[in-house]
Coordinates of C-alpha atoms and ligand atoms in Angstrom, one line a residue:
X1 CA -10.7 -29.1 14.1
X2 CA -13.6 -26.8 13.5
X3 CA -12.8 -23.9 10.8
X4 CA -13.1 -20.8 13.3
X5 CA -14.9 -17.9 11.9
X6 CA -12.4 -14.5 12.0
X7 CA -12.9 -12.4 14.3
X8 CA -13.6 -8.8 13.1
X9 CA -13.7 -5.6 14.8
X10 CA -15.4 -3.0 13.4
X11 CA -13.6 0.0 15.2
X12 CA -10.7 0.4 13.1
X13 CA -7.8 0.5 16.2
X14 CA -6.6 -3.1 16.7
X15 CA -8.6 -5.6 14.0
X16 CA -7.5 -8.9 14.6
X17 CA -8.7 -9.6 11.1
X18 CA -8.0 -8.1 8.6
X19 CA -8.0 -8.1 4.8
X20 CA -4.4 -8.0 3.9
X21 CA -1.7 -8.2 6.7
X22 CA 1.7 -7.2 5.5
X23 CA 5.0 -8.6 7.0
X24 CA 8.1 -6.4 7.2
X25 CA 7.8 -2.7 7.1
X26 CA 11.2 -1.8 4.3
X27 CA 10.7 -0.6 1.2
X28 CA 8.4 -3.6 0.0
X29 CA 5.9 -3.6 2.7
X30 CA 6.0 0.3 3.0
X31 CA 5.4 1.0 -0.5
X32 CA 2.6 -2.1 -0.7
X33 CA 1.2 -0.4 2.7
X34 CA 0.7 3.7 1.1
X35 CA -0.5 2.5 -2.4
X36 CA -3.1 0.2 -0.6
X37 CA -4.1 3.3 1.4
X38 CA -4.1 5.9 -2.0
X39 CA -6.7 3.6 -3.5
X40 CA -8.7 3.8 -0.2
X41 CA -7.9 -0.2 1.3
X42 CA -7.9 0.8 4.7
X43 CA -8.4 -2.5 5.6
X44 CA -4.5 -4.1 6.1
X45 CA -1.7 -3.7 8.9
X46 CA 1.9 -4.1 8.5
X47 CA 3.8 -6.8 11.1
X48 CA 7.4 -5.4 11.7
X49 CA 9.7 -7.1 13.7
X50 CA 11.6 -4.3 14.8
X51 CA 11.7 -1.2 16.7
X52 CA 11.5 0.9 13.5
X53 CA 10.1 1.0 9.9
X54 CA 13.2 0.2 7.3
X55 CA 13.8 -3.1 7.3
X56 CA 17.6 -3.5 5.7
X57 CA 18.0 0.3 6.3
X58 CA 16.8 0.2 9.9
X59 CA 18.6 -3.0 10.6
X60 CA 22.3 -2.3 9.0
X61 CA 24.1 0.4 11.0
X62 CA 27.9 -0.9 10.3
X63 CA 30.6 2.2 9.9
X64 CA 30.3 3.3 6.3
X65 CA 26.9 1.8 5.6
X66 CA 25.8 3.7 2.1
X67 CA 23.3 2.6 -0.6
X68 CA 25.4 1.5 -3.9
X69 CA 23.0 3.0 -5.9
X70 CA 22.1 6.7 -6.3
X71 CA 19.2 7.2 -4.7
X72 CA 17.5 10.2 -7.2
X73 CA 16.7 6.5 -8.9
X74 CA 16.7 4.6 -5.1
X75 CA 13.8 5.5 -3.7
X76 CA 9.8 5.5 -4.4
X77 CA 8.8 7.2 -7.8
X78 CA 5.9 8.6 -5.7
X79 CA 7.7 9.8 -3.2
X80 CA 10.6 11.7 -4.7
X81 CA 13.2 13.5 -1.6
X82 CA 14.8 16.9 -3.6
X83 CA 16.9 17.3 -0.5
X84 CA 19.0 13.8 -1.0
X85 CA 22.0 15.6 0.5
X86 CA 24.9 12.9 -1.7
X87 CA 24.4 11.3 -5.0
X88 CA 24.2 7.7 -2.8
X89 CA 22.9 8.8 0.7
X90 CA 24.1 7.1 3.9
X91 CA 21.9 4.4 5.5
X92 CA 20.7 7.0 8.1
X93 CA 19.1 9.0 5.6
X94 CA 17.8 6.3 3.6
X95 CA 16.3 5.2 7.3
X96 CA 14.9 8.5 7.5
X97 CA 13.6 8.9 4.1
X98 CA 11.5 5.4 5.1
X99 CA 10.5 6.1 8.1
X100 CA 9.0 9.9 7.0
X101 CA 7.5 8.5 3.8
X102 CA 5.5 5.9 6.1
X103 CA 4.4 9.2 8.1
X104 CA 3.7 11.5 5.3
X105 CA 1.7 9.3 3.3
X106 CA -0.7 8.4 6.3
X107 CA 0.5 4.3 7.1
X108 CA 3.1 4.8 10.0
X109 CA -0.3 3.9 12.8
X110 CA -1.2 0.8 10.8
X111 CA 2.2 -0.6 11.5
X112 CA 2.7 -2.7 14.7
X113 CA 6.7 -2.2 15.6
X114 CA 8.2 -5.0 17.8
X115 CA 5.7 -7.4 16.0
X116 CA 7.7 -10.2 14.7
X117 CA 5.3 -12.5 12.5
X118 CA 6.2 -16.3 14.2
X119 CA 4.1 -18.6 11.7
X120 CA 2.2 -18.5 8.8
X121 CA -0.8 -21.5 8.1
X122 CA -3.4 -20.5 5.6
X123 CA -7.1 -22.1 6.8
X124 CA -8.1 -24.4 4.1
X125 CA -11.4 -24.1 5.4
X126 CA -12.1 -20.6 6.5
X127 CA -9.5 -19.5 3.5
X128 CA -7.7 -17.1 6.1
X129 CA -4.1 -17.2 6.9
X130 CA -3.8 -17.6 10.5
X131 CA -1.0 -15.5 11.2
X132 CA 1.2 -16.2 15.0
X133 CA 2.9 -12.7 16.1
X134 CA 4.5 -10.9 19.1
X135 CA 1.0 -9.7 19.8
X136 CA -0.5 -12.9 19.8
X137 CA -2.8 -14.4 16.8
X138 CA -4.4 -12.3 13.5
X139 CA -6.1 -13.2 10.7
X140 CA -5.5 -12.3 6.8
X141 CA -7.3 -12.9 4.0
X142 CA -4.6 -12.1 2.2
X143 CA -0.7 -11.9 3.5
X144 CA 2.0 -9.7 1.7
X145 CA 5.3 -11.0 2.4
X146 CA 8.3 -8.4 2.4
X147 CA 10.6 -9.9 4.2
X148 CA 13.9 -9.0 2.2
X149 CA 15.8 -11.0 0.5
X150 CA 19.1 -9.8 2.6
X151 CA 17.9 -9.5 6.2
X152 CA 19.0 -13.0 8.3
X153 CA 22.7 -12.5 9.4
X154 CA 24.8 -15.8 7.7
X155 CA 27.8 -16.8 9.8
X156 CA 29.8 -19.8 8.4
X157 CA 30.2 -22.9 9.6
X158 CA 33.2 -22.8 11.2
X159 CA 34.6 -25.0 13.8
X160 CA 34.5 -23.5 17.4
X161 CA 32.4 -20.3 16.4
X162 CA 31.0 -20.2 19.5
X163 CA 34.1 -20.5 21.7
X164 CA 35.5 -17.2 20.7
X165 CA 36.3 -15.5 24.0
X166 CA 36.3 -11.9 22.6
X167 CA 33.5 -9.8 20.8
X168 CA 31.7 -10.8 17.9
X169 CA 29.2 -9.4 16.0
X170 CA 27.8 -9.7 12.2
X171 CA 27.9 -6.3 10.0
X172 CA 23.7 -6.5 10.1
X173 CA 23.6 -6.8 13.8
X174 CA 26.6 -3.9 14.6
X175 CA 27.1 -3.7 18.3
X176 CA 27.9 -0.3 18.9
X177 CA 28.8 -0.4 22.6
X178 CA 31.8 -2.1 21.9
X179 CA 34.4 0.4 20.9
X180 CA 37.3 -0.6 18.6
X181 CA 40.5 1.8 19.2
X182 CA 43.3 0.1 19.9
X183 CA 42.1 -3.3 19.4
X184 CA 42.7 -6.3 17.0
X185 CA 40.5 -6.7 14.7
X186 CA 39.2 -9.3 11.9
X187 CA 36.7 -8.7 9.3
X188 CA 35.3 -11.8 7.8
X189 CA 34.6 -11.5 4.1
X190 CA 34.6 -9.0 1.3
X191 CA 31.7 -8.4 0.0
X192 CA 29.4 -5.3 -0.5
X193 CA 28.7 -4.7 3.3
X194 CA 32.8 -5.2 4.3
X195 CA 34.0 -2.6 1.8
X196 CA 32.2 0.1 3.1
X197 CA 32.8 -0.9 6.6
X198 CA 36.9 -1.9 6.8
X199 CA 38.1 1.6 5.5
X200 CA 36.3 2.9 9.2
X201 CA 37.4 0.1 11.1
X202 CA 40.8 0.1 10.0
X203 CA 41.0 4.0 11.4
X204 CA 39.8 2.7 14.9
X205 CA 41.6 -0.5 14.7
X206 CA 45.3 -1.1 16.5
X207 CA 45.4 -4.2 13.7
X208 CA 42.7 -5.4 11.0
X209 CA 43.0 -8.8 9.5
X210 CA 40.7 -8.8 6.2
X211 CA 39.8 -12.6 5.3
X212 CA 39.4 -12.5 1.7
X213 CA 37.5 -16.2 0.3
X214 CA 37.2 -14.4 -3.0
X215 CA 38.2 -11.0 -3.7
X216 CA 35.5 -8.3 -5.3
X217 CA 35.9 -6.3 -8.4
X218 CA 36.1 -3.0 -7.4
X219 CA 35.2 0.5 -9.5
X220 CA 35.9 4.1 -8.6
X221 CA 32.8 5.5 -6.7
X222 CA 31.2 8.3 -7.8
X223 CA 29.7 10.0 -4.8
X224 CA 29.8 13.3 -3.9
X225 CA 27.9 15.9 -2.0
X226 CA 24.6 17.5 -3.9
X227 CA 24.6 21.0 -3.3
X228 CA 22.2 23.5 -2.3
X229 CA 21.9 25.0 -5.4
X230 CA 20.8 21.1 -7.2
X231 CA 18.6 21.1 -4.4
X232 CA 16.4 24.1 -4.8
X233 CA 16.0 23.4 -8.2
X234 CA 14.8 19.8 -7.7
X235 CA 12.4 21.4 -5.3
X236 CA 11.4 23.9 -7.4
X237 CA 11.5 21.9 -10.6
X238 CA 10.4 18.6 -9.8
X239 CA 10.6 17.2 -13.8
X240 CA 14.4 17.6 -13.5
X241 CA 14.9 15.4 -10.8
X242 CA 12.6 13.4 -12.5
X243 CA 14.7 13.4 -15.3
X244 CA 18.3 12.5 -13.7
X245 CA 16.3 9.7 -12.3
X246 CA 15.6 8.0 -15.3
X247 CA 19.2 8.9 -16.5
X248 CA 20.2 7.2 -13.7
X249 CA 17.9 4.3 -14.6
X250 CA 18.6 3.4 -18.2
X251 CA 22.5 4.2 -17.8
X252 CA 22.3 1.2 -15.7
X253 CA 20.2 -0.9 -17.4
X254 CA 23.7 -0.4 -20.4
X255 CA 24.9 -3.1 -18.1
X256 CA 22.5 -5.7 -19.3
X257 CA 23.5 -6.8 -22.5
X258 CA 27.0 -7.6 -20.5
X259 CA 25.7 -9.1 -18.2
X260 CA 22.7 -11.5 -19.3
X261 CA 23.8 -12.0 -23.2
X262 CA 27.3 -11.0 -23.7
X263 CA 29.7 -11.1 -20.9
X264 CA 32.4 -10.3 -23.0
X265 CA 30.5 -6.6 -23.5
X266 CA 32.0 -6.0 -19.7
X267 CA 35.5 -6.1 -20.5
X268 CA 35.1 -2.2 -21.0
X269 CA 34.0 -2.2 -16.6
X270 CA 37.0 -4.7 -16.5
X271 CA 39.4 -2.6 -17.4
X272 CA 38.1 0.3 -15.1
X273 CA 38.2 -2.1 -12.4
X274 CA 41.9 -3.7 -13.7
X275 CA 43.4 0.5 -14.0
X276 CA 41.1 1.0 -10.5
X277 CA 43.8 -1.2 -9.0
X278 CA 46.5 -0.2 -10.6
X279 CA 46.3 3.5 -9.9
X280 CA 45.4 2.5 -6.0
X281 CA 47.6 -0.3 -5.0
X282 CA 51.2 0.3 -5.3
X283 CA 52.6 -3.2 -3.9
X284 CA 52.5 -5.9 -6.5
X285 CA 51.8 -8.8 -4.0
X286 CA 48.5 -7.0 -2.9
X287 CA 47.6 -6.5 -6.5
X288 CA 47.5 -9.6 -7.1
X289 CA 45.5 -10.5 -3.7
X290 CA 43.0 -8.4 -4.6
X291 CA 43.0 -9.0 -8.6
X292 CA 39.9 -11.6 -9.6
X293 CA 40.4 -14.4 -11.6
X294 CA 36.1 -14.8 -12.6
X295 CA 34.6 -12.6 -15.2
X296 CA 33.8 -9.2 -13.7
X297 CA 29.9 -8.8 -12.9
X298 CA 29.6 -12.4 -11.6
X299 CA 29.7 -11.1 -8.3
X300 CA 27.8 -7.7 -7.6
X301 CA 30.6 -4.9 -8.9
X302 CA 31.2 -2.8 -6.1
X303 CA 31.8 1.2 -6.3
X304 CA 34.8 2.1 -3.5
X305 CA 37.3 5.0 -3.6
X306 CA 38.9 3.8 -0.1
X307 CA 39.1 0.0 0.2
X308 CA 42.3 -0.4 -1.5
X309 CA 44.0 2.6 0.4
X310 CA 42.8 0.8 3.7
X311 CA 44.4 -2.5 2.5
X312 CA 47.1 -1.0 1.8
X313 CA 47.7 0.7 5.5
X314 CA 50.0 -0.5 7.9
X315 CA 47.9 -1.8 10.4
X316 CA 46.1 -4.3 8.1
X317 CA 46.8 -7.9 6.6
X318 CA 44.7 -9.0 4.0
X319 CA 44.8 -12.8 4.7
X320 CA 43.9 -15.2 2.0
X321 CA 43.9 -18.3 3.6
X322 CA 40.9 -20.1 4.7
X323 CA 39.6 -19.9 8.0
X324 CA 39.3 -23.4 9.6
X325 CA 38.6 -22.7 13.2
X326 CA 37.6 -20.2 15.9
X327 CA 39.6 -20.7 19.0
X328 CA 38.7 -19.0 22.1
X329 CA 41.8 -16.1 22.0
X330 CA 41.7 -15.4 17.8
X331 CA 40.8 -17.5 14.3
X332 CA 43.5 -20.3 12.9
X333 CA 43.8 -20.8 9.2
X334 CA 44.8 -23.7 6.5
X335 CA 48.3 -22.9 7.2
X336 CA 47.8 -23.7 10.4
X337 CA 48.4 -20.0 11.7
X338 CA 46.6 -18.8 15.2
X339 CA 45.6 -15.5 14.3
X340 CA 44.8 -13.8 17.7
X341 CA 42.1 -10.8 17.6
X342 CA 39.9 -9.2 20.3
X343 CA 37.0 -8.9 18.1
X344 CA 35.6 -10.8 15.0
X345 CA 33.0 -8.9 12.4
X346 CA 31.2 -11.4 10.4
X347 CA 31.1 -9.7 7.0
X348 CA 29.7 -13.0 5.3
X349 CA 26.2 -12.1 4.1
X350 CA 22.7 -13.3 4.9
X351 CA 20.3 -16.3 4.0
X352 CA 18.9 -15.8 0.4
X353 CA 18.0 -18.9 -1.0
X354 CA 16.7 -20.5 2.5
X355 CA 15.1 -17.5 3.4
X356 CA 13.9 -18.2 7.4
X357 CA 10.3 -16.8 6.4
X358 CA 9.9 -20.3 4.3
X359 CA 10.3 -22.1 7.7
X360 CA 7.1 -20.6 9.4
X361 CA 4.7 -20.4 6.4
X362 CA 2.1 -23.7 5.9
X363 CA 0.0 -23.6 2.7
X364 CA -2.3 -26.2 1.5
X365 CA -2.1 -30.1 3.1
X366 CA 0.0 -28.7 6.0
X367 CA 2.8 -27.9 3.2
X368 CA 5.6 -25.5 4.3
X369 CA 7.0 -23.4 1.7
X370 CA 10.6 -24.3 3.0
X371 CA 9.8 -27.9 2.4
X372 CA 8.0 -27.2 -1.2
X373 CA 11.2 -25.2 -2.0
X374 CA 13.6 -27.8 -0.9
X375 CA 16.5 -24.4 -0.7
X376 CA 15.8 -23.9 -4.3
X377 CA 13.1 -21.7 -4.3
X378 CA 10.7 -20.7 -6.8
X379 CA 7.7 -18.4 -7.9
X380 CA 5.4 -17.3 -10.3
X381 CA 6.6 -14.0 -11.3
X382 CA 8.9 -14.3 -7.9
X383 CA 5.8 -13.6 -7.1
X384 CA 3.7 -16.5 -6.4
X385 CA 3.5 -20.4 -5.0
X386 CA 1.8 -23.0 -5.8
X387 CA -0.2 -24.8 -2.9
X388 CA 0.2 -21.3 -1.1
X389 CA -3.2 -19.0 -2.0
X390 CA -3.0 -16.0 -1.3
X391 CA 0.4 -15.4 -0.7
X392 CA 2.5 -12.5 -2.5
X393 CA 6.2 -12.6 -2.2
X394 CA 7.9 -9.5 -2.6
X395 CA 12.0 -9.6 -3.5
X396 CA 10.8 -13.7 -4.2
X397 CA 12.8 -15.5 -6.3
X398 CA 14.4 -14.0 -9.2
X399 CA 13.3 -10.6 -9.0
X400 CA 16.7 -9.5 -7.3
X401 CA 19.2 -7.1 -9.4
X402 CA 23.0 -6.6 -9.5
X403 CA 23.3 -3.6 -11.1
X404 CA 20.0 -1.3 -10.4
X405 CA 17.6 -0.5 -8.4
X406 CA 15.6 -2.9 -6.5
X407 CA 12.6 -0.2 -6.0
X408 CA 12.0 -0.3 -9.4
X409 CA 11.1 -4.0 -9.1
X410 CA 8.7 -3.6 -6.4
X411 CA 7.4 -1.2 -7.2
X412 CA 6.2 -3.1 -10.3
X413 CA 4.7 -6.0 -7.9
X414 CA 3.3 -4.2 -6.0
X415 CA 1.0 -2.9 -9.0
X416 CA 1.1 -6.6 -10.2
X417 CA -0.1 -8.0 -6.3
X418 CA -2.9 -4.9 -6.1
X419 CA -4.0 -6.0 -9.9
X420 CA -4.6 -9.4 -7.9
X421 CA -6.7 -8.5 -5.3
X422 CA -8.7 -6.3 -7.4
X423 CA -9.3 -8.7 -9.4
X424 CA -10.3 -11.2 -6.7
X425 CA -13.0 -8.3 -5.3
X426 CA -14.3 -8.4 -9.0
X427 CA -14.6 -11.7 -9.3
X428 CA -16.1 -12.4 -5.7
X429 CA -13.6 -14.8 -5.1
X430 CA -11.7 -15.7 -2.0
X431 CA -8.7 -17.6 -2.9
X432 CA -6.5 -16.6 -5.8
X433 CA -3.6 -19.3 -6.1
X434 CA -1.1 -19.6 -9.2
X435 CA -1.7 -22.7 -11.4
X436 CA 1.5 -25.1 -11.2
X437 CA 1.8 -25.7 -14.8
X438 CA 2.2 -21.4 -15.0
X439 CA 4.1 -21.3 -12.2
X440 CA 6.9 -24.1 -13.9
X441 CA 6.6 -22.8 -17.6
X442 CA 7.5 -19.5 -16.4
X443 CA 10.3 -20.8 -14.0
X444 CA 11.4 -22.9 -17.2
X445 CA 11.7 -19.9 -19.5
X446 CA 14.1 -17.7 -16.6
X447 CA 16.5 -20.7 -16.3
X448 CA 16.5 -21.1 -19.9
X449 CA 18.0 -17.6 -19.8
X450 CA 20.3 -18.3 -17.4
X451 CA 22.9 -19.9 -18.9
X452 CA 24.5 -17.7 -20.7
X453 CA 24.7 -14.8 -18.1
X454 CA 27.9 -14.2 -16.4
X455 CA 26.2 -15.0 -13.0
X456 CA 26.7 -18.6 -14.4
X457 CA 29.0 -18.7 -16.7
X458 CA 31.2 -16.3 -15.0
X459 CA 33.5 -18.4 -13.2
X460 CA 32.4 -17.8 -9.5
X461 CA 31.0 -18.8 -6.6
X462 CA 28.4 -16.4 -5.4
X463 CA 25.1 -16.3 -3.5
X464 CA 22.8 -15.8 -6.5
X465 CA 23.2 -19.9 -7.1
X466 CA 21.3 -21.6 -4.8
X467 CA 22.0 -25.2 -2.9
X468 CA 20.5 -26.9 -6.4
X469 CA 23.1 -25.0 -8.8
X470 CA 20.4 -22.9 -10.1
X471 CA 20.3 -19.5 -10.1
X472 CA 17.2 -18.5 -8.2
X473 CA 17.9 -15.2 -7.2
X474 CA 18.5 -12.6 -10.2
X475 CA 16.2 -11.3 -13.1
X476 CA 17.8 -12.2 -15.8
X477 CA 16.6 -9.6 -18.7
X478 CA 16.1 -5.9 -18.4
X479 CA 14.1 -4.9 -15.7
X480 CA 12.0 -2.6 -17.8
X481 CA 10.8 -6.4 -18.9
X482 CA 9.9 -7.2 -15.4
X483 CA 7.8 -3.9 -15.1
X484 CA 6.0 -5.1 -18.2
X485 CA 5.2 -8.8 -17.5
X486 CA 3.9 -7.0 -13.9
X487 CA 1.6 -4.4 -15.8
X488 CA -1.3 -6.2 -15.6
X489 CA -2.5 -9.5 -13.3
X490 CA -2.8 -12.1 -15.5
X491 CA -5.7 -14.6 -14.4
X492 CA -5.3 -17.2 -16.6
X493 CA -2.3 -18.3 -14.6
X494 CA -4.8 -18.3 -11.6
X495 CA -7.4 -20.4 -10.3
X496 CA -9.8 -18.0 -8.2
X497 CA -12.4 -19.4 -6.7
X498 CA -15.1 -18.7 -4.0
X499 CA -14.5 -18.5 -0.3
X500 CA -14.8 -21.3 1.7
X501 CA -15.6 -23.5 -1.5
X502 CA -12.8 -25.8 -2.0
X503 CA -14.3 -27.8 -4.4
X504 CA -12.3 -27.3 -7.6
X505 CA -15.6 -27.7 -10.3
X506 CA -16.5 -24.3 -8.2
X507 CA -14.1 -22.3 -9.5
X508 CA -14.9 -18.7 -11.1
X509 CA -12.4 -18.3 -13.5
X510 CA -9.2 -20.1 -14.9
Ligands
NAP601 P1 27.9 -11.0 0.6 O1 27.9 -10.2 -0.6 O2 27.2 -12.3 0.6 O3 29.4 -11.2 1.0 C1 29.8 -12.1 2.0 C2 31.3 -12.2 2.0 O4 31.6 -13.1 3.0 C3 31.9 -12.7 0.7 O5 33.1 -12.0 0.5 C4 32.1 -14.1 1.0 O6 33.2 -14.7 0.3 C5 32.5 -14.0 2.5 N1 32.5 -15.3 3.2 C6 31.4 -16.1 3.4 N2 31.8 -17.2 4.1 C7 33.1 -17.1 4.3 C8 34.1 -17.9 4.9 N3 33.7 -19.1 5.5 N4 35.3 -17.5 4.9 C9 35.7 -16.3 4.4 N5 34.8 -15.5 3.7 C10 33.5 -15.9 3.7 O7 27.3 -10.1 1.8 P2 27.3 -8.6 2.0 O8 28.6 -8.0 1.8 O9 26.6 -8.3 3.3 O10 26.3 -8.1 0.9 C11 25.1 -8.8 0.6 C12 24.3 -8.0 -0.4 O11 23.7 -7.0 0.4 C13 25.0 -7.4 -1.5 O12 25.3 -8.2 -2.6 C14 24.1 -6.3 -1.8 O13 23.0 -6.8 -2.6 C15 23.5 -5.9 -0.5 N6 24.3 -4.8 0.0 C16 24.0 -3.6 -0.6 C17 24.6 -2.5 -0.2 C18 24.3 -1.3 -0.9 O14 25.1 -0.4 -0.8 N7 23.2 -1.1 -1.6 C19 25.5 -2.5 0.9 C20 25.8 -3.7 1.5 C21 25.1 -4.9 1.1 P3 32.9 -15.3 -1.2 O15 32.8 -14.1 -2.1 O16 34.0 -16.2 -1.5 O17 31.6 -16.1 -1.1

């Protein structure tokens, strides 16, 4: 097929090529989107499948739905919000806080909303990325992928899903026309999304069945209200926000010699999670439902003052057998029990390590990234694939955290991607593509760090261990690491070479 040349169109309203075309609109995308425009690269637009800029904060509007982590520390570090009104805002606000950042800092009309990005193929010849959306076919030179690590609903698979004759919904995809009072409920799972959701449901619900695989350790929340007072003088004196921020920061980053070197060190969160449960759940045969038996911080920790009272209600059974089938009236379990509900909420997480995006992006030699990855995936820097030039992953592989904030860590790609593409203007080139042997000495080093971490050796099953037994999805150091390695580009793990000059002897630089 003839290489077609982009087309370009000089008015500045709809390009169909552009420079850099950005898919998903959260805090990735968003915060790639306003730093491009501060240093003046007007040249980009940003492909959002839904309605609204947010990504997991547009798309997760379960009961209860609250960021985990404070937010004075959750949020962009050039875009600080002095009017937070809690410690660990609510997803509307979070939602809002995304949505008038995109606004304030001028990108909100460069975003296409509705806009879902279909495929992927990058044009060996024409080095463009020929991009399939909603509003039919773009070009990129360069595509920035923020996707989210956490944003395709996961349902098991569980006989007779689809026969269920009542309502059923995942926690990411909330149907709120269907109203729960007075009816029986179950609530798949137990994991970060279903703690802060059960305590709401259980107060609608006539009767709440909570499937437990595995149950979560659990530490007292510390939320509460910010007052008007805290926020004038945040507004006024924007350092001292600044500085409970970085309290915020490095008091979680204490967690990291527990949990990448020295598990052991988290026996002190143990025992906060161990009295947690003594001081909230007065009936012994709960407590020891709900007690783990892995090493605490194997599974994300999760901060809850009201999922043991809810457990503990009349109207709820936590039920600890497995689910086996879906019959058409309620759920049956291994003890052969028919469980009969009217509604089912799929608490059971999302696609991390098979992200769907992998599925519609082609590199080089008609290579998709889902097939390169084989469901263990892996980047340069989490960054970066082989075979797949210029491509940025943001939230790739290995760049996700357990215990801090995930801003933090793009924020510092998203200095490390723009030190790319400056470098590629500098350099004249058009491709910029990660050098295998970087990208597997580097992918070497993180899984030699892996083993000793309690996400391994922790003694549970999680989602951060991907279909190959690695761990694929979790930095495994502190993250103030991460934010140096992502300083600076580093060419020398690049090959860039001139547009539309595949031949290899023409490269610029290595
Ligand atoms: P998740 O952590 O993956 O939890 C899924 C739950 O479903 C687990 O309890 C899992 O049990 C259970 N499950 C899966 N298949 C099952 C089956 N066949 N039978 C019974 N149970 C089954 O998903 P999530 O709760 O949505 O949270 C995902 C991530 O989103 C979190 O780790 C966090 O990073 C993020 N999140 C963050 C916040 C926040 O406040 N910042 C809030 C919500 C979510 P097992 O444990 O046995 O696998």
């Amino acid at each position: 097929m003839a290489p077609s040349t982009p087309q370009r169109n000089g008015n500045g309203t709809d390009p169909r090529h552009v420079r850099v075309g950005i898919i998903g609109s959260g805090f990735g995308g968003l915060g790639t989107a306003i730093r491009l425009e501060q240093q003046g690269d007007t040249d980009f637009l940003v492909f959002e499948r839904a309605a609204d800029v947010g990504g997991t904060w547009w798309a997760n509007t379960y009961p209860g739905c609250q960021c985990d982590i404070p937010s004075h520390h959750y949020s962009f570090s050039f875009a600080p919000n002095p009017n937070w009104s809690r410690t660990y805002p609510k997803q509307p606000e979070l939602r809002d806080y995304l949505r008038a950042t995109a606004e304030r800092f001028g990108v909100y009309d460069r975003i296409r909303l509705n806009c879902e990005v279909t495929g992927a193929t990058f044009d060996e010849d024409a080095s463009v990325w020929r991009l399939e959306t909603a509003e039919g076919p773009y070009t990129a030179d360069v595509v920035i992928a923020a996707p989210g690590p956490l944003s395709e609903p996961s349902y098991p698979d569980v006989p007779g899903l689809d026969s269920f004759a009542g309502t059923m919904f995942h926690t990411a995809r909330w149907n709120h026309d269907h109203d729960l009072t007075g009816k029986r409920v179950a609530v798949i799972g137990t994991g970060a999304s279903a703690i802060q959701a059960v305590p709401h449901i259980q107060q609608a619900a006539a009767h709440l069945d909570v499937v437990q695989r595995t149950p979560p350790w659990v530490v007292p929340h510390r939320d509460r209200p910010i007052s008007r007072a805290e926020r004038f003088l945040y507004r006024r004196i924007p350092a001292l926000q600044r500085l409970v921020r970085a309290g915020v920061y490095f008091s979680r980053e204490l967690l990291v010699p527990g949990l990448v070197y020295r598990p052991q060190l988290l026996k002190v969160v143990e025992k906060l999670a161990r009295k947690h449960i003594a001081d909230q759940v007065p009936d012994p045969e709960l407590r020891r439902k709900v007690t783990p038996d892995y090493a605490i911080g194997c599974k994300r920790i999760l901060p809850s003052n009201q999922w043991y009272p809810a457990l503990s209600r009349p109207n709820v059974d936590l039920v600890t057998e497995a689910i086996t089938e879906v019959r058409p009236n309620g759920y049956v379990t291994a003890d052969g029990t028919l469980h009969e509900v009217d509604t089912i909420v799929w608490a059971t997480g999302f696609y991390v390590t098979d992200i769907p995006l992998a599925n519609i992006v082609t590199g080089r030699e008609g290579k998709r990234l889902a097939d390169v990855w084989h469901r263990s995936p892996q980047a340069y820097r989490g960054t970066a694939m082989a075979g797949f030039p210029n491509l940025f992953l943001l939230v790739g592989p290995n760049v996700g955290l357990g215990h801090n904030s995930i801003v933090f860590m793009i924020e510092a790609q998203i200095t490390y991607v723009l030190g790319a593409l400056k470098q590629m203007r500098r350099r004249g080139a058009g491709t910029v593509e990660v050098r295998p042997d970087a990208l597997a000495a580097y992918n070497e080093r993180l899984q030699a760090k892996m083993g000793k971490t309690v996400w391994n050796s922790g003694g549970c099953a999680s989602w951060y261990i991907d279909a190959q037994g690695k761990n694929t999805t979790i930095w495994p150091d502190f993250t103030f690491r991460f934010w140096q390695e992502n300083r600076e580009f580093d060419p020398a793990a690049y090959v860039l070479a001139p547009a539309r000059l595949p031949d290899p002897a023409a490269a610029v630089a290595s």
